[in-house]
């Protein structure tokens, strides 16, 4: 079923991108001085937000379509897990994002670094939701 396969591919792409951010990009970024760290995070976050929100929405919609066409409720599990990234981001991460975006680069320091370390821990939940959605879609495919 094409809709289920596409839901799986998009969830896996989301999970892979989130994993990369947590285990490669952000740790490398933390090696920068405070000003460069914040300066690099801002445009990176903006691009990542657009990409990942689109992947989550499309994967969730395709997962629901797969559930409807196959009459298999297991697709709904994957769809809920991938779409859960939206409310989690808005409620759990967005307050930190707004604080970080409000800091001028010249004002970056230990406080902004600490917030970016917190941000990484918050973002790890997104990675886990993406991996769980991918696993649920794989389960539904069997």
C-alpha positions as a Python dict, from the first residue, in 0.01 Angstrom:
ca = {
    (1, 'X'): (0, 0, 0),
    (2, 'X'): (158, 320, -124),
    (3, 'X'): (21, 554, 145),
    (4, 'X'): (163, 335, 422),
    (5, 'X'): (499, 302, 251),
    (6, 'X'): (521, 679, 206),
    (7, 'X'): (417, 736, 570),
    (8, 'X'): (699, 505, 676),
    (9, 'X'): (957, 673, 451),
    (10, 'X'): (865, 1020, 575),
    (11, 'X'): (867, 912, 941),
    (12, 'X'): (1208, 751, 890),
    (13, 'X'): (1335, 1070, 724),
    (14, 'X'): (1205, 1271, 1020),
    (15, 'X'): (1368, 1034, 1268),
    (16, 'X'): (1696, 1038, 1076),
    (17, 'X'): (1705, 1417, 1063),
    (18, 'X'): (1619, 1447, 1433),
    (19, 'X'): (1883, 1186, 1521),
    (20, 'X'): (2144, 1372, 1313),
    (21, 'X'): (2064, 1698, 1492),
    (22, 'X'): (2099, 1540, 1836),
    (23, 'X'): (2404, 1325, 1773),
    (24, 'X'): (2610, 1517, 1516),
    (25, 'X'): (2502, 1873, 1439),
    (26, 'X'): (2425, 2006, 1785),
    (27, 'X'): (2723, 1845, 1960),
    (28, 'X'): (2950, 1997, 1694),
    (29, 'X'): (2777, 2333, 1737),
    (30, 'X'): (2840, 2318, 2113),
    (31, 'X'): (3213, 2323, 2034),
    (32, 'X'): (3179, 2683, 1916),
    (33, 'X'): (3215, 2993, 2133),
    (34, 'X'): (2890, 3125, 2282),
    (35, 'X'): (2826, 3392, 2017),
    (36, 'X'): (2898, 3160, 1723),
    (37, 'X'): (2692, 2886, 1886),
    (38, 'X'): (2382, 3105, 1902),
    (39, 'X'): (2449, 3258, 1561),
    (40, 'X'): (2468, 2913, 1400),
    (41, 'X'): (2167, 2771, 1588),
    (42, 'X'): (1921, 3040, 1475),
    (43, 'X'): (1919, 2976, 1096),
    (44, 'X'): (1973, 2604, 1146),
    (45, 'X'): (1668, 2584, 1370),
    (46, 'X'): (1453, 2780, 1125),
    (47, 'X'): (1542, 2547, 836),
    (48, 'X'): (1502, 2235, 1049),
    (49, 'X'): (1164, 2348, 1182),
    (50, 'X'): (1024, 2388, 832),
    (51, 'X'): (1159, 2054, 711),
    (52, 'X'): (1062, 1850, 1015),
    (53, 'X'): (716, 2000, 1059),
    (54, 'X'): (638, 1919, 696),
    (55, 'X'): (766, 1563, 730),
    (56, 'X'): (562, 1504, 1046),
    (57, 'X'): (241, 1643, 900),
    (58, 'X'): (272, 1453, 572),
    (59, 'X'): (366, 1128, 743),
    (60, 'X'): (76, 1159, 986),
    (61, 'X'): (-173, 1229, 707),
    (62, 'X'): (-45, 936, 502),
    (63, 'X'): (-56, 711, 808),
    (64, 'X'): (-421, 799, 863),
    (65, 'X'): (-493, 738, 495),
    (66, 'X'): (-325, 397, 522),
    (67, 'X'): (-539, 317, 828),
    (68, 'X'): (-855, 417, 646),
    (69, 'X'): (-779, 228, 325),
    (70, 'X'): (-649, -86, 496),
    (71, 'X'): (-890, -80, 792),
    (72, 'X'): (-583, -157, 1010),
    (73, 'X'): (-573, 51, 1329),
    (74, 'X'): (-197, -2, 1371),
    (75, 'X'): (-132, 275, 1117),
    (76, 'X'): (-305, 515, 1353),
    (77, 'X'): (-42, 442, 1621),
    (78, 'X'): (237, 558, 1390),
    (79, 'X'): (36, 860, 1278),
    (80, 'X'): (-31, 968, 1636),
    (81, 'X'): (334, 927, 1732),
    (82, 'X'): (469, 1130, 1441),
    (83, 'X'): (205, 1403, 1471),
    (84, 'X'): (269, 1422, 1848),
    (85, 'X'): (581, 1616, 1752),
    (86, 'X'): (363, 1918, 1670),
    (87, 'X'): (204, 1973, 2013),
    (88, 'X'): (523, 1866, 2189),
    (89, 'X'): (722, 2123, 1993),
    (90, 'X'): (466, 2399, 2047),
    (91, 'X'): (420, 2333, 2419),
    (92, 'X'): (749, 2176, 2527),
    (93, 'X'): (1018, 2334, 2310),
    (94, 'X'): (880, 2659, 2170),
    (95, 'X'): (918, 2859, 2494),
    (96, 'X'): (1292, 2782, 2492),
    (97, 'X'): (1312, 2859, 2119),
    (98, 'X'): (1149, 3200, 2169),
    (99, 'X'): (1392, 3286, 2449),
    (100, 'X'): (1689, 3182, 2237),
    (101, 'X'): (1571, 3375, 1932),
    (102, 'X'): (1525, 3687, 2147),
    (103, 'X'): (1890, 3688, 2258),
    (104, 'X'): (2112, 3914, 2047),
    (105, 'X'): (2430, 3744, 1930),
    (106, 'X'): (2642, 3998, 2120),
    (107, 'X'): (2456, 3906, 2439),
    (108, 'X'): (2526, 3533, 2405),
    (109, 'X'): (2703, 3376, 2700),
    (110, 'X'): (2678, 3101, 2960),
    (111, 'X'): (2300, 3149, 2994),
    (112, 'X'): (2234, 3103, 2621),
    (113, 'X'): (2471, 2803, 2613),
    (114, 'X'): (2281, 2645, 2902),
    (115, 'X'): (1951, 2704, 2719),
    (116, 'X'): (2094, 2540, 2407),
    (117, 'X'): (2199, 2240, 2613),
    (118, 'X'): (1843, 2222, 2749),
    (119, 'X'): (1713, 2258, 2394),
    (120, 'X'): (1912, 1950, 2290),
    (121, 'X'): (1754, 1742, 2567),
    (122, 'X'): (1409, 1865, 2468),
    (123, 'X'): (1481, 1790, 2102),
    (124, 'X'): (1582, 1433, 2192),
    (125, 'X'): (1215, 1364, 2265),
    (126, 'X'): (1140, 1449, 1901),
    (127, 'X'): (1402, 1197, 1796),
    (128, 'X'): (1237, 931, 2012),
    (129, 'X'): (890, 1011, 1877),
    (130, 'X'): (1022, 982, 1520),
    (131, 'X'): (1187, 649, 1592),
    (132, 'X'): (873, 520, 1767),
    (133, 'X'): (654, 627, 1474),
    (134, 'X'): (889, 454, 1231),
    (135, 'X'): (874, 136, 1438),
    (136, 'X'): (493, 153, 1456),
    (137, 'X'): (467, 193, 1078),
    (138, 'X'): (700, -105, 1030),
    (139, 'X'): (475, -304, 1263),
    (140, 'X'): (169, -202, 1059),
    (141, 'X'): (336, -314, 737),
    (142, 'X'): (357, -674, 859),
}
